[in-house]
Every structure is written in C-alpha cells, then in structure tokens.
Amino acid sequence: MLIHEVTSSLQLFSATVRVATSAGGTSSVKTAVHAESAQHARQLLTHVYGVNSVTGLVLVREKLGEAMTTTAAGPLTADQLRLKALSDQKAQIGQREKQERARQKLVKAQQQMAQSRQTAIKTLPTLGV
C-alpha cells in the first residue's frame, strides 16, 4: 500500500449517464460516484455504464468529509459561497505554510548532519585512528 492511497481523500461527483431501457430506447439517469479525480470518475462510470454513456459530470464536494454546499434551509447564497471559498483558501494556505515550515526544518537538520559529519571526519586523523 502506498502512502497516497491512505492520505488522499476522495471527491464526490454527480453524473448524468445514458442507460438502455427495456423498451429498447435510452434514458438519462443521475448517479453519484466517489473518485480521486474527474478523470477517474469518468473511467469508473464508463466501465459500469459503457463507452459514450457519460453525458455530464459535476464535482459536488471537493473532499470526502467536507461540508456540502447546501444547508438545511437550502443551497448557499452567492455571498455565503464566496465566504466559504475564502475560508477554504485560508485553510489551504495554512496547510501549505505547515508543509513549508516542515520542509525548511528538514533542510536545516540535513545541513546540521552534513556539518557534523565534516567535523567528525576532520577530527578522526588527529585522534590517531
């Protein structure tokens, strides 16, 4: 198992697909699928419903576990969606900041280890080893 299989979250997609009816015609139905990306969702749906059956695919929820864009009272207003988008951007920036701090800390530790090795190599000949 790879680390990205555990850490990556699934996205929720809503799709409209064409299915065969018992009368020999076709009908459009809506369904939902969880996948890592739109391409993966389309591949899953194509495998289940057949080639050229997916007529529409829309991202419903960015990551599994996040709140959907509707409330008990109904869909969010444009102002509420803007605030939610800004809040999401703030969270993403905070996550990137944490990642950058961790990266810088790792680089600093690697530099200190390299410096310690150089110091140890220089002192070995003087110790008579």
mmCIF file of C-alpha atoms in Angstrom:
data_model
loop_
_atom_site.group_PDB
_atom_site.id
_atom_site.type_symbol
_atom_site.label_atom_id
_atom_site.label_comp_id
_atom_site.label_asym_id
_atom_site.label_seq_id
_atom_site.Cartn_x
_atom_site.Cartn_y
_atom_site.Cartn_z
ATOM 1 C CA MET A 1 0.000 0.000 0.000
ATOM 2 C CA LEU A 2 1.315 3.431 -0.944
ATOM 3 C CA ILE A 3 1.106 6.486 1.314
ATOM 4 C CA HIS A 4 -1.037 8.473 -1.134
ATOM 5 C CA GLU A 5 -3.642 5.688 -1.023
ATOM 6 C CA VAL A 6 -4.146 6.391 2.672
ATOM 7 C CA THR A 7 -3.734 10.163 2.794
ATOM 8 C CA SER A 8 -5.605 11.246 -0.333
ATOM 9 C CA SER A 9 -9.291 11.918 0.082
ATOM 10 C CA LEU A 10 -11.969 11.056 -2.402
ATOM 11 C CA GLN A 11 -14.082 13.652 -4.162
ATOM 12 C CA LEU A 12 -17.810 13.283 -4.771
ATOM 13 C CA PHE A 13 -19.052 13.642 -8.350
ATOM 14 C CA SER A 14 -22.606 13.763 -9.684
ATOM 15 C CA ALA A 15 -23.029 12.293 -13.133
ATOM 16 C CA THR A 16 -25.710 12.011 -15.772
ATOM 17 C CA VAL A 17 -25.461 8.749 -17.709
ATOM 18 C CA ARG A 18 -27.408 7.234 -20.585
ATOM 19 C CA VAL A 19 -28.804 3.748 -19.884
ATOM 20 C CA ALA A 20 -30.733 1.315 -22.039
ATOM 21 C CA THR A 21 -34.412 0.832 -21.247
ATOM 22 C CA SER A 22 -36.438 -2.368 -21.519
ATOM 23 C CA ALA A 23 -38.313 -0.873 -24.481
ATOM 24 C CA GLY A 24 -35.089 -0.679 -26.483
ATOM 25 C CA GLY A 25 -34.548 3.055 -26.072
ATOM 26 C CA THR A 26 -32.312 5.031 -23.769
ATOM 27 C CA SER A 27 -32.937 7.132 -20.705
ATOM 28 C CA SER A 28 -30.785 9.620 -18.809
ATOM 29 C CA VAL A 29 -30.335 8.995 -15.094
ATOM 30 C CA LYS A 30 -28.362 10.750 -12.389
ATOM 31 C CA THR A 31 -25.901 8.932 -10.148
ATOM 32 C CA ALA A 32 -23.035 9.760 -7.811
ATOM 33 C CA VAL A 33 -19.519 8.363 -7.603
ATOM 34 C CA HIS A 34 -16.581 8.864 -5.229
ATOM 35 C CA ALA A 35 -13.216 9.144 -7.001
ATOM 36 C CA GLU A 36 -9.834 10.875 -6.720
ATOM 37 C CA SER A 37 -10.371 12.997 -9.842
ATOM 38 C CA ALA A 38 -12.882 13.740 -12.595
ATOM 39 C CA GLN A 39 -10.914 11.527 -14.967
ATOM 40 C CA HIS A 40 -11.104 8.594 -12.538
ATOM 41 C CA ALA A 41 -14.822 9.181 -12.010
ATOM 42 C CA ARG A 42 -15.422 9.182 -15.772
ATOM 43 C CA GLN A 43 -13.385 5.974 -16.167
ATOM 44 C CA LEU A 44 -15.366 4.236 -13.412
ATOM 45 C CA LEU A 45 -18.690 5.310 -14.892
ATOM 46 C CA THR A 46 -17.627 4.295 -18.424
ATOM 47 C CA HIS A 47 -16.654 0.869 -17.109
ATOM 48 C CA VAL A 48 -20.022 0.409 -15.394
ATOM 49 C CA TYR A 49 -22.376 2.025 -17.950
ATOM 50 C CA GLY A 50 -20.420 1.633 -21.201
ATOM 51 C CA VAL A 51 -18.495 3.789 -23.654
ATOM 52 C CA ASN A 52 -20.090 7.161 -24.519
ATOM 53 C CA SER A 53 -22.706 6.763 -21.793
ATOM 54 C CA VAL A 54 -21.491 9.575 -19.508
ATOM 55 C CA THR A 55 -23.218 12.762 -20.657
ATOM 56 C CA GLY A 56 -22.370 15.024 -17.701
ATOM 57 C CA LEU A 57 -20.031 15.042 -14.724
ATOM 58 C CA VAL A 58 -20.049 17.671 -11.959
ATOM 59 C CA LEU A 59 -17.905 17.981 -8.831
ATOM 60 C CA VAL A 60 -20.257 18.069 -5.840
ATOM 61 C CA ARG A 61 -17.827 18.016 -2.946
ATOM 62 C CA GLU A 62 -14.094 18.748 -3.083
ATOM 63 C CA LYS A 63 -13.027 16.199 -0.449
ATOM 64 C CA LEU A 64 -14.876 13.452 1.341
ATOM 65 C CA GLY A 65 -15.788 14.688 4.819
ATOM 66 C CA GLU A 66 -16.105 18.357 3.891
ATOM 67 C CA ALA A 67 -19.438 20.098 4.254
ATOM 68 C CA MET A 68 -21.570 20.159 1.155
ATOM 69 C CA THR A 69 -22.636 23.461 -0.388
ATOM 70 C CA THR A 70 -26.169 23.181 0.936
ATOM 71 C CA THR A 71 -27.653 23.825 4.349
ATOM 72 C CA ALA A 72 -30.822 22.580 5.993
ATOM 73 C CA ALA A 73 -32.534 25.723 4.672
ATOM 74 C CA GLY A 74 -31.351 25.065 1.088
ATOM 75 C CA PRO A 75 -28.416 25.967 -1.124
ATOM 76 C CA LEU A 76 -25.891 28.564 -0.023
ATOM 77 C CA THR A 77 -26.252 32.083 -1.373
ATOM 78 C CA ALA A 78 -23.585 33.660 -3.579
ATOM 79 C CA ASP A 79 -22.239 35.646 -0.608
ATOM 80 C CA GLN A 80 -22.095 32.515 1.554
ATOM 81 C CA LEU A 81 -20.303 30.626 -1.228
ATOM 82 C CA ARG A 82 -17.737 33.438 -1.556
ATOM 83 C CA LEU A 83 -17.097 33.352 2.198
ATOM 84 C CA LYS A 84 -16.805 29.564 2.113
ATOM 85 C CA ALA A 85 -14.340 29.780 -0.796
ATOM 86 C CA LEU A 86 -12.218 32.312 1.100
ATOM 87 C CA SER A 87 -12.322 30.120 4.194
ATOM 88 C CA ASP A 88 -11.241 27.106 2.130
ATOM 89 C CA GLN A 89 -8.389 29.112 0.588
ATOM 90 C CA LYS A 90 -7.273 30.188 4.066
ATOM 91 C CA ALA A 91 -7.200 26.545 5.188
ATOM 92 C CA GLN A 92 -5.206 25.535 2.089
ATOM 93 C CA ILE A 93 -2.699 28.336 2.652
ATOM 94 C CA GLY A 94 -2.351 27.309 6.303
ATOM 95 C CA GLN A 95 -1.651 23.730 5.201
ATOM 96 C CA ARG A 96 0.944 24.910 2.666
ATOM 97 C CA GLU A 97 2.577 27.032 5.384
ATOM 98 C CA LYS A 98 2.855 23.971 7.646
ATOM 99 C CA GLN A 99 4.355 21.940 4.818
ATOM 100 C CA GLU A 100 6.895 24.672 4.004
ATOM 101 C CA ARG A 101 7.926 25.015 7.661
ATOM 102 C CA ALA A 102 8.420 21.240 7.872
ATOM 103 C CA ARG A 103 10.457 21.268 4.654
ATOM 104 C CA GLN A 104 12.678 24.086 5.914
ATOM 105 C CA LYS A 105 13.146 22.283 9.233
ATOM 106 C CA LEU A 106 14.181 19.125 7.381
ATOM 107 C CA VAL A 107 16.676 21.012 5.204
ATOM 108 C CA LYS A 108 18.187 22.655 8.286
ATOM 109 C CA ALA A 109 18.527 19.280 10.041
ATOM 110 C CA GLN A 110 20.175 17.777 6.945
ATOM 111 C CA GLN A 111 22.643 20.678 6.818
ATOM 112 C CA GLN A 112 23.476 20.210 10.507
ATOM 113 C CA MET A 113 24.069 16.487 9.962
ATOM 114 C CA ALA A 114 26.349 17.180 6.996
ATOM 115 C CA GLN A 115 28.276 19.717 9.065
ATOM 116 C CA SER A 116 28.599 17.228 11.941
ATOM 117 C CA ARG A 117 29.952 14.597 9.547
ATOM 118 C CA GLN A 118 32.523 17.036 8.194
ATOM 119 C CA THR A 119 33.627 17.902 11.728
ATOM 120 C CA ALA A 120 33.883 14.213 12.653
ATOM 121 C CA ILE A 121 35.936 13.437 9.533
ATOM 122 C CA LYS A 122 38.353 16.284 10.300
ATOM 123 C CA THR A 123 38.854 15.182 13.918
ATOM 124 C CA LEU A 124 39.442 11.466 13.172
ATOM 125 C CA PRO A 125 43.044 11.861 11.844
ATOM 126 C CA THR A 126 44.049 13.921 14.895
ATOM 127 C CA LEU A 127 42.799 11.208 17.241
ATOM 128 C CA GLY A 128 45.190 8.677 15.687
ATOM 129 C CA VAL A 129 42.515 6.472 14.213
#
